[in-house]
Coordinates of C-alpha atoms in Angstrom, one line a residue:
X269 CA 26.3 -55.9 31.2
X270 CA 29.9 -53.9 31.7
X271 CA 30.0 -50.8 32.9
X272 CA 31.0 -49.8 28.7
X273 CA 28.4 -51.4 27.5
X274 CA 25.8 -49.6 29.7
X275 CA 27.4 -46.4 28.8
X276 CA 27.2 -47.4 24.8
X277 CA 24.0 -47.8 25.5
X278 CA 23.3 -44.7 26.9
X279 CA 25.1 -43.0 24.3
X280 CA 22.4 -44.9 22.0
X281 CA 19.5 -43.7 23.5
X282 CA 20.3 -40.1 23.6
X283 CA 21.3 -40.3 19.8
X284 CA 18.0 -42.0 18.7
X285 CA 15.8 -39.4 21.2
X286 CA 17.9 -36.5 19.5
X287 CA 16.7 -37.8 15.9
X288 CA 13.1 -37.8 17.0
X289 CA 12.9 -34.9 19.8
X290 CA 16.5 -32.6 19.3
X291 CA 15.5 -30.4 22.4
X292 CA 13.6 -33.2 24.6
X293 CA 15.3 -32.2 27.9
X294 CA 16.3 -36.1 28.4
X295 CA 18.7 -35.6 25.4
X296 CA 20.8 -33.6 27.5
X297 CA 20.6 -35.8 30.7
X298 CA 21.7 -39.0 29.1
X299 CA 24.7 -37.0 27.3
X300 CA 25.4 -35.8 30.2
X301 CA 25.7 -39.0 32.0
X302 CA 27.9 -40.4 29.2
X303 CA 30.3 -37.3 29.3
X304 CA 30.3 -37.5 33.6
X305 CA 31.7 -41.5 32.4
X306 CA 33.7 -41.1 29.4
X307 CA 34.6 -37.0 29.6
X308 CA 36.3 -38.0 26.5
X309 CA 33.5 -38.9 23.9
X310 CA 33.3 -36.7 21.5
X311 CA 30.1 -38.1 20.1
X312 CA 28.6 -37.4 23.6
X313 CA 29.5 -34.0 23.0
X314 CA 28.3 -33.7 19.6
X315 CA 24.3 -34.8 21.0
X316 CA 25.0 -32.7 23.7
X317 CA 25.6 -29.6 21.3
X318 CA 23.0 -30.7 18.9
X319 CA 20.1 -30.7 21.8
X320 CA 21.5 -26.8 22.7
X321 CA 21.4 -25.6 19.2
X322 CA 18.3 -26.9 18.9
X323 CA 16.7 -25.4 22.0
X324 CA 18.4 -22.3 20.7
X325 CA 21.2 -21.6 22.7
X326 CA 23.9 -21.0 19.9
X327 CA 27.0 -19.7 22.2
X328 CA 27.0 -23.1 23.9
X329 CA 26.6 -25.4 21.4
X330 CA 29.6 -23.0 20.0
X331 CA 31.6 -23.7 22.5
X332 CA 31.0 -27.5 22.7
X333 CA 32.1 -27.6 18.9
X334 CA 35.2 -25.8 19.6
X335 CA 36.0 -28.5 22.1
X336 CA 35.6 -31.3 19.6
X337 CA 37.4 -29.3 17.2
X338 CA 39.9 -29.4 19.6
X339 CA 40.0 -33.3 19.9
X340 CA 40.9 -33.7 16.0
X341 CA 39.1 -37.4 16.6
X342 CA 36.6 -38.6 14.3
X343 CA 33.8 -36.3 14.9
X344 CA 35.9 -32.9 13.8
X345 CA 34.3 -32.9 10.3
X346 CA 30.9 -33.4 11.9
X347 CA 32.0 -30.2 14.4
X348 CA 33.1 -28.9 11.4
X349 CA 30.3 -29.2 9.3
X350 CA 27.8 -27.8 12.7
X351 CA 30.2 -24.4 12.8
X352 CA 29.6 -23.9 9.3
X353 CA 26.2 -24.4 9.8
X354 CA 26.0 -21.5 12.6
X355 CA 28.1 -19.1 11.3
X356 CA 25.9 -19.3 7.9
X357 CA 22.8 -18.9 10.4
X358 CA 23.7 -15.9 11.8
X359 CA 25.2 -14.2 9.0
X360 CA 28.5 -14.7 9.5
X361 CA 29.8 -14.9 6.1
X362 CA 33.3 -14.9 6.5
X363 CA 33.4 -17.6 9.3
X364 CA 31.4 -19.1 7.7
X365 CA 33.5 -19.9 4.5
X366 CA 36.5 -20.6 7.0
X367 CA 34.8 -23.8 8.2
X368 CA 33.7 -24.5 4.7
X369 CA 37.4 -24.5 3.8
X370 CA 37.7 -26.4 6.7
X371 CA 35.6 -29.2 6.0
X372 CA 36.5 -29.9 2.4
X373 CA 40.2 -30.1 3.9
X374 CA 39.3 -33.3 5.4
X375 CA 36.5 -34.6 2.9
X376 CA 36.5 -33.9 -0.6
X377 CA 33.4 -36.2 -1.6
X378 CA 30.6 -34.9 -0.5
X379 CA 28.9 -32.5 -2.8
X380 CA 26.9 -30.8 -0.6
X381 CA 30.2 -29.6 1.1
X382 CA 31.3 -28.1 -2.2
X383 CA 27.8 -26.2 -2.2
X384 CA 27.9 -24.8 1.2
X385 CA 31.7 -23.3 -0.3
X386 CA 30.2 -21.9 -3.4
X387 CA 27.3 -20.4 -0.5
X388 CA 29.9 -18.8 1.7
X389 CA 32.0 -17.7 -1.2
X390 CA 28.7 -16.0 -2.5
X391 CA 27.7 -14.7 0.5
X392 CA 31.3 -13.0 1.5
X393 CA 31.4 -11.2 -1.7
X394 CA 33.3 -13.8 -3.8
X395 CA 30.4 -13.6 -6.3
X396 CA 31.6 -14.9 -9.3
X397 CA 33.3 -17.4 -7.6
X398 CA 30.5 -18.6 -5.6
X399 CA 28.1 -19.0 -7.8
X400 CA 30.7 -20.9 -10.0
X401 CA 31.2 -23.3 -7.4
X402 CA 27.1 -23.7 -6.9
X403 CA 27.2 -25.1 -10.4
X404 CA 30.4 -27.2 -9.9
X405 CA 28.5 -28.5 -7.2
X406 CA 25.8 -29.5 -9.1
X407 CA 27.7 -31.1 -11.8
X408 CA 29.5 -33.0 -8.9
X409 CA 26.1 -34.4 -7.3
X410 CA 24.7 -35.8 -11.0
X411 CA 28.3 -37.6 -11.3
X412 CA 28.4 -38.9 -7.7
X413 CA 24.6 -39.0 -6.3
X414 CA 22.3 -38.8 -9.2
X415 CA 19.3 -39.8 -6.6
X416 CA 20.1 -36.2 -4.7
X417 CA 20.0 -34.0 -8.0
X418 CA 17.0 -32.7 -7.6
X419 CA 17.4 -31.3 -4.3
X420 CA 20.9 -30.1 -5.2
X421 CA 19.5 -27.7 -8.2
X422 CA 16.9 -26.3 -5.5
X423 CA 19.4 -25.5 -2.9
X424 CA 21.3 -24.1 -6.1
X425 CA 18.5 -21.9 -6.3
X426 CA 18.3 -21.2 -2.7
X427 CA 21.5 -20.1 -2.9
X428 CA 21.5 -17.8 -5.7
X429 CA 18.7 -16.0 -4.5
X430 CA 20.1 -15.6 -1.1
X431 CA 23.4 -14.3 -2.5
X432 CA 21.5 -11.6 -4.7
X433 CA 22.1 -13.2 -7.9
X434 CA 20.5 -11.4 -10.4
X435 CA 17.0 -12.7 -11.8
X436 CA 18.3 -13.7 -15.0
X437 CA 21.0 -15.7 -13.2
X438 CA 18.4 -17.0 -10.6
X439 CA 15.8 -17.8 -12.9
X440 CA 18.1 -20.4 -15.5
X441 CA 18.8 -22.5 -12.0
X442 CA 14.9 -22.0 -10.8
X443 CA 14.1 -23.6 -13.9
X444 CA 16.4 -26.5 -14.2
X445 CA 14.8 -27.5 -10.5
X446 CA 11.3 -26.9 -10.9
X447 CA 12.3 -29.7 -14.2
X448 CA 13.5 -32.0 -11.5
X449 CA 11.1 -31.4 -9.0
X450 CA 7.5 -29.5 -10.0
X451 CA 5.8 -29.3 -6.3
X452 CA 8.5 -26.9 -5.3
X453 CA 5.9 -24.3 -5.2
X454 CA 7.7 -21.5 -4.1
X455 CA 11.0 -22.3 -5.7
X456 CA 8.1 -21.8 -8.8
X457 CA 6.9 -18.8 -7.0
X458 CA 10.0 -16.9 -7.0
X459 CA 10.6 -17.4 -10.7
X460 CA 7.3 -16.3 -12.0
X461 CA 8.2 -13.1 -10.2
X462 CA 11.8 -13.2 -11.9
X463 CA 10.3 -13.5 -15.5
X464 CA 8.6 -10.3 -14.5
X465 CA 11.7 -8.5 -13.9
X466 CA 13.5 -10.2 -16.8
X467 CA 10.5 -8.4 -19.0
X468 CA 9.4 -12.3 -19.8
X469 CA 5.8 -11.5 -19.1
X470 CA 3.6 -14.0 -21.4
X471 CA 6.0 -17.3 -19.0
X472 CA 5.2 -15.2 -15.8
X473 CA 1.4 -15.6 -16.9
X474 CA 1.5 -19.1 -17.8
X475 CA 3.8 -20.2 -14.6
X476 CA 1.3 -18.3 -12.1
X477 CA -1.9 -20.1 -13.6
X478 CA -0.1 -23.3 -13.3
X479 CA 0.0 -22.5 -9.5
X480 CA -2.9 -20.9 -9.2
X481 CA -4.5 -24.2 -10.2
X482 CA -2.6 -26.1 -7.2
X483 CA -3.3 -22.8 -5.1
X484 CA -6.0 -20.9 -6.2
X485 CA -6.2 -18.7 -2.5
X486 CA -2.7 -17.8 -2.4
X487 CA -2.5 -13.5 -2.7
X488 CA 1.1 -13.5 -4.3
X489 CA 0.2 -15.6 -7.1
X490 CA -2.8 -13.7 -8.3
X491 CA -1.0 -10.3 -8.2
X492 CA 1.6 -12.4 -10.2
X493 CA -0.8 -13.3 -13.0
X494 CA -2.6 -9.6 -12.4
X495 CA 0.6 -8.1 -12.9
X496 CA 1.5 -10.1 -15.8
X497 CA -1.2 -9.5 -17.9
X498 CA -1.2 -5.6 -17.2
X499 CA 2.0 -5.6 -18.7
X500 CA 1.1 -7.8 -21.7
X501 CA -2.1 -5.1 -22.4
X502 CA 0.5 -2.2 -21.9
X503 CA 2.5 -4.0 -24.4
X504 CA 0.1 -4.7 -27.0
X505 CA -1.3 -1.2 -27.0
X506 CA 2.4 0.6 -26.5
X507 CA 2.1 2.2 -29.4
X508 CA 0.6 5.5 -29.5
X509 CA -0.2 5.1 -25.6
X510 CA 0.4 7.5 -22.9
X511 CA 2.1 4.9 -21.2
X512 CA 4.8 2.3 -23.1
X513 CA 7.0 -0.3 -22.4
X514 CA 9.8 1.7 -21.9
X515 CA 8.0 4.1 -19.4
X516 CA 8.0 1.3 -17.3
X517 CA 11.3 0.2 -18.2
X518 CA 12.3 4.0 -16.6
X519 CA 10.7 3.1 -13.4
X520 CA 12.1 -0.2 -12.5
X521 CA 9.1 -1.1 -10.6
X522 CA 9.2 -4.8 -11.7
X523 CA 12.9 -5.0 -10.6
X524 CA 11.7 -3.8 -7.6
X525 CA 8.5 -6.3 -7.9
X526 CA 11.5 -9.4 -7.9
X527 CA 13.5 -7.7 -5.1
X528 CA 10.6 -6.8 -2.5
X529 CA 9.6 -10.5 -2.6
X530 CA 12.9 -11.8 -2.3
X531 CA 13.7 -10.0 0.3
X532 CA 10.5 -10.8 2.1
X533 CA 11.7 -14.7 1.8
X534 CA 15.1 -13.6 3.1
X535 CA 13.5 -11.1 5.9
X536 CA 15.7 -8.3 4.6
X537 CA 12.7 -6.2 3.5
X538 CA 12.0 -2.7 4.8
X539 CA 9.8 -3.9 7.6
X540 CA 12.3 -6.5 8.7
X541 CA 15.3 -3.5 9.0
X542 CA 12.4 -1.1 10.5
X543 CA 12.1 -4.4 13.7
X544 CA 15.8 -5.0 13.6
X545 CA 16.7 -1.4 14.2
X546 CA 14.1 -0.7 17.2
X547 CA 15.8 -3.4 19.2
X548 CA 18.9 -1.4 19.1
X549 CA 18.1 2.0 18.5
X550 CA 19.7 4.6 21.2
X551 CA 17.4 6.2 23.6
X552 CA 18.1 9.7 22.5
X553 CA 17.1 8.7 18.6
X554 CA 13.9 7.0 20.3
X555 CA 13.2 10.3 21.9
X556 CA 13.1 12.4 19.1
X557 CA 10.8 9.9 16.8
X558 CA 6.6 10.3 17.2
X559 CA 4.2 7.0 16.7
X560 CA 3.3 5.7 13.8
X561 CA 0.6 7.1 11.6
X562 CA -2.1 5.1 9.6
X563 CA -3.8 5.9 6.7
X564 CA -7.2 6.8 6.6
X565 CA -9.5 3.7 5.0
X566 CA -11.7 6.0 4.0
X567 CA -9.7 8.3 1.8
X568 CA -7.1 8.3 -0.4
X569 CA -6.1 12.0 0.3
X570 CA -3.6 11.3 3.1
X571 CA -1.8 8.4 1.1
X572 CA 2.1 9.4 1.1
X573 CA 3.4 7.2 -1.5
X574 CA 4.2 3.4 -2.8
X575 CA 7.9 2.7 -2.6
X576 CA 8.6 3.1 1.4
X577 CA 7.0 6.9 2.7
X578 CA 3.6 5.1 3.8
X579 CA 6.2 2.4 5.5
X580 CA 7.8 4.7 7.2
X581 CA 5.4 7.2 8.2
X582 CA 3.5 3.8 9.8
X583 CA 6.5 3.0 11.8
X584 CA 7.1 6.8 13.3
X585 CA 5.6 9.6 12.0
X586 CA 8.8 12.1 11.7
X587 CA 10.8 13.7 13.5
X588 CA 10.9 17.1 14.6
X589 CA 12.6 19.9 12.8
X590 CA 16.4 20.3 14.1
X591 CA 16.3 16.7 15.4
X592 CA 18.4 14.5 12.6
X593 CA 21.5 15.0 14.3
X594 CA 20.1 12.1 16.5
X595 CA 20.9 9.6 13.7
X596 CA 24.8 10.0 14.3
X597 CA 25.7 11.0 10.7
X598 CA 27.7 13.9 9.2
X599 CA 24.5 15.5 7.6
X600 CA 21.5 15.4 10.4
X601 CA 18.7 14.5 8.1
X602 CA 15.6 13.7 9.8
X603 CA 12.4 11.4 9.3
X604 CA 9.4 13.5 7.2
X605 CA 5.6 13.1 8.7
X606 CA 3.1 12.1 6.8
X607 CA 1.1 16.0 7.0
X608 CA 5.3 17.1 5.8
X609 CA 5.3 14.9 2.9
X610 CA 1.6 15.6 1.7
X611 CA 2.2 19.3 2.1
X612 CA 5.0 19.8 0.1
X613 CA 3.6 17.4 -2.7
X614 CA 0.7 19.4 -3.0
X615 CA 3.2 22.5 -3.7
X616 CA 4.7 21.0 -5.9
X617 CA 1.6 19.7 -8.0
X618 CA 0.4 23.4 -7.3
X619 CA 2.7 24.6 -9.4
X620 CA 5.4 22.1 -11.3
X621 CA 7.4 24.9 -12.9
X622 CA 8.8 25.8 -9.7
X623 CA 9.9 22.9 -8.6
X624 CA 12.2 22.0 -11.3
X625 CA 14.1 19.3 -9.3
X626 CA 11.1 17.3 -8.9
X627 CA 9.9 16.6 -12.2
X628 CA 6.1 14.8 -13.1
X629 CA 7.1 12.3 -15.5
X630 CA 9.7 10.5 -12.5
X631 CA 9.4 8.5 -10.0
X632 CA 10.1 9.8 -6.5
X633 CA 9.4 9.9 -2.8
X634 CA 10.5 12.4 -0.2
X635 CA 11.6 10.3 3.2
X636 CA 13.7 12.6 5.4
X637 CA 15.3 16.6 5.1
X638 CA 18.1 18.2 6.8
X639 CA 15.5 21.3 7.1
X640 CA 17.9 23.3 4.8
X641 CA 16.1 22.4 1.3
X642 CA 18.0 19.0 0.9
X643 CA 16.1 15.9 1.1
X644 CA 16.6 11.6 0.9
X645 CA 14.6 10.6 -1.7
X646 CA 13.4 7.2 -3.1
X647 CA 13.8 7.4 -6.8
X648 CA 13.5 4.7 -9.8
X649 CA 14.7 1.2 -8.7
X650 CA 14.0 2.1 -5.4
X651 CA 17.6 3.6 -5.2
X652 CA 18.1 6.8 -2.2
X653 CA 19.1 9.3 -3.4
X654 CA 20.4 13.1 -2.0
X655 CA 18.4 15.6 -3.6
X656 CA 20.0 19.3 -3.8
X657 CA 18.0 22.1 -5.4
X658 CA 20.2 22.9 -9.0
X659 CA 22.6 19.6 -8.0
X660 CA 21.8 16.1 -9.7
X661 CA 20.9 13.6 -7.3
X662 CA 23.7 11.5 -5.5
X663 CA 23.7 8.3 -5.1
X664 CA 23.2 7.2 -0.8
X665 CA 22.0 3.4 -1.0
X666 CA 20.5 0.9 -3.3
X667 CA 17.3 1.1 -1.4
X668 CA 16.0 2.8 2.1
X669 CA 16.1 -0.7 3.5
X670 CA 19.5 -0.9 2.8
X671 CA 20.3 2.2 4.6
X672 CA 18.1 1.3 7.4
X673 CA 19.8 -1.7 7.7
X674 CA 23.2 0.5 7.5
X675 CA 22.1 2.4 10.7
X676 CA 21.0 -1.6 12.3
X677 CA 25.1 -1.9 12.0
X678 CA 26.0 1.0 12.8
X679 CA 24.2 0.5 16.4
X680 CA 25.5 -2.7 16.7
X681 CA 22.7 -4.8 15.3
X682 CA 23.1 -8.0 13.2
X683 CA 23.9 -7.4 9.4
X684 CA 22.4 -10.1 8.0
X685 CA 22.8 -8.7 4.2
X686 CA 25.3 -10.6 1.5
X687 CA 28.5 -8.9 1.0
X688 CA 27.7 -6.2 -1.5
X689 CA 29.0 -6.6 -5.4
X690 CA 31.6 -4.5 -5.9
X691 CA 30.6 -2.2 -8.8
X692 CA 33.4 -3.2 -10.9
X693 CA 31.9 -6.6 -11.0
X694 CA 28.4 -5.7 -12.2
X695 CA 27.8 -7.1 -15.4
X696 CA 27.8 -4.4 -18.5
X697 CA 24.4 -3.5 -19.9
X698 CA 21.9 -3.6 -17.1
X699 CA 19.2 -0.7 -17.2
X700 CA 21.1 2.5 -15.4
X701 CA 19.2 4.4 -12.8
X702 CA 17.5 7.2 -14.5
X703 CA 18.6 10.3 -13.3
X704 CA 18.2 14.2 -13.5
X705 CA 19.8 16.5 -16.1

């Protein structure tokens, strides 16, 4: 055997052990012997980047990408296509869609190139655009690999729902893939939860006792059906009810119901930013915060809300008075503890006539005060709002995650959050945010 041919054939090995064990630490030893050879080889480099990506370390597998990139031989649309793939990984939208460009300038066939495009687009704030191309993409796999259609419409999905697409939007392309492929259980999952918020509630009943047939144990599917048929009761008796359709229409808590478990899947809940934001919080905010508080079991007395108060007051129970100005911003408004919060909703119920601002028949929660009578508030939606006394509330974030995960970025944390939609592209007739006077 040459000296090439042994070399081939250590370039062989290493790809076959990669396919069955990507961070086996021989991978990297016989990619490395190749390279010591044939310095050269860009496939050599390629399992060589593969194996560090896959035993996690991203920066070097980076770098050994860039090099191929650099070769412009016949692995640069593999390179390519691997950069894409990190820069989607860690949230890097914009790079990202550069190497999608990229790729597509050297292969226009491949369909799943075109849906990693409409992806990037999506996620850099090229909504429309995006989620255009997710469909194009689609359309291109039924012409050109009919076989891969039904994993094409669920990665559709995937797509739409980790771009924020809107239910109704998300739910059309759920549907065509659960069509093409029924044990995609949580594909299915996910769109029992987006007939909720789309007010569908008799195919959010019948889709979670479907499931619940498959997967009788599972907790999300049984407050799906649970929740479903509370509505269908609320809607049957509406009429002449305390409580109608339209009160809960005012509260947005099923919107919210589609968003808290999406963003559970994508791991940009509340409790996601709360962890991302302790591994980058500055000492002297740290200072200031005291532990977390749990609620009683044995009484319901203490309980401080249900949008994000008991969340928060778990996490760190306030802040002390005077101490906001250790959050950075322009108005110092601090973290409320649990004793605060109850306190001042017992006044309140005490007696409602003072307390104008805070009305009984709305939704709201009390998170954090600047100690001079304005507060953050969680509102309908699960929108934060700045409460004056006399003022109507002002709009601060779409949710108290979202400003969490403002002050993540801020401290330079990881965003890993879609572009926003820019407010001229929001779609006309969507429920407004109810607010006061």
């Amino acid at each position: 055997m040459t000296d090439i041919d042994a070399v081939g054939r250590t370039l062989d090995l290493a790809w076959e052990l990669l396919e069955a064990q990507p961070a086996h630490p021989k991978v990297a030893e016989l990619a490395l012997q190749v390279l010591a050879a044939q310095p050269e080889r860009s496939s050599a480099s390629m399992v060589l980047a593969y194996h560090r990506e896959s035993c996690g370390d991203a920066d070097e597998a980076r770098r050994l990408y860039l090099q191929v990139i650099a070769r412009r031989d016949s692995q640069f649309i593999w390179a390519a296509r691997a950069l894409r793939r990190l820069a989607l990984a860690h949230h890097d939208h914009a790079e990202a869609l550069r190497w999608a460009r990229t790729v597509l300038d050297e292969d226009h066939e491949d369909w799943d190139d075109w849906m990693k495009l409409g992806a990037a687009q999506a996620l850099s704030g090229e909504h429309e655009a995006g989620w255009r191309q997710l469909d194009d993409a689609v359309a291109r796999c039924s012409r050109t690999a009919p076989d891969n259609l039904p994993k094409a419409l669920g990665k559709r999905a995937e797509h739409l729902l980790e771009s924020f697409a809107p239910p109704e939007r998300f739910a059309l392309a759920a549907e065509e893939a659960i069509r093409a492929n029924a044990a995609d259980s949580w594909v299915a999952t996910l769109l029992g939860w987006a007939y909720l918020a789309q007010y569908r509630f008799d195919d959010a009943e019948q889709l979670g006792l479907r499931l619940l047939r498959e997967n009788p144990t599972e907790d999300l599917l049984q407050s799906l059906v649970e929740l479903a048929r509370t509505m269908l009761r609320i809607v049957e008796k509406a009429h002449g009810q305390d409580i109608t359709l339209e009160d809960i229409r005012r509260t947005g808590v099923l919107e919210m119901s589609w968003r808290q478990i999406r963003d559970q899947k994508l791991g940009l809940d509340l409790a996601s930013a709360l962890t991302a934001l302790d591994a980058v919080m500055p000492a002297d905010l740290r200072a200031t915060l005291r532990p977390g508080s749990s609620r009683s079991e044995e009484t319901e007395d203490d309980k401080v809300g249900s949008l994000v108060a008991e969340d928060l007051v778990a996490w760190h129970d306030g802040q002390p008075p005077g101490s906001g100005a250790a959050w950075g911003l322009a108005e110092p408004f601090r973290l409320m503890s649990r004793a605060e919060i109850i306190a001042m909703d017992a006044e309140i119920d005490a007696d409602p006539a003072a307390h104008p601002d805070w009305p009984e028949n709305e939704v709201w929660e009390q998170v954090m005060t600047d100690d001079a009578g304005a507060y953050l508030v969680a509102v309908a939606f699960g929108e934060l709002v700045r409460r004056r006394p006399g003022q109507p509330d002002e709009h601060v974030a779409a949710s108290t995650a979202d400003w969490i995960w403002d002050r993540v970025a801020d401290f330079g944390g990881p965003d890993p959050r879609p572009a926003p939609r820019r407010t001229e592209d929001l779609p006309t007739g969507l429920p407004a945010v109810p607010g006061r006077r």
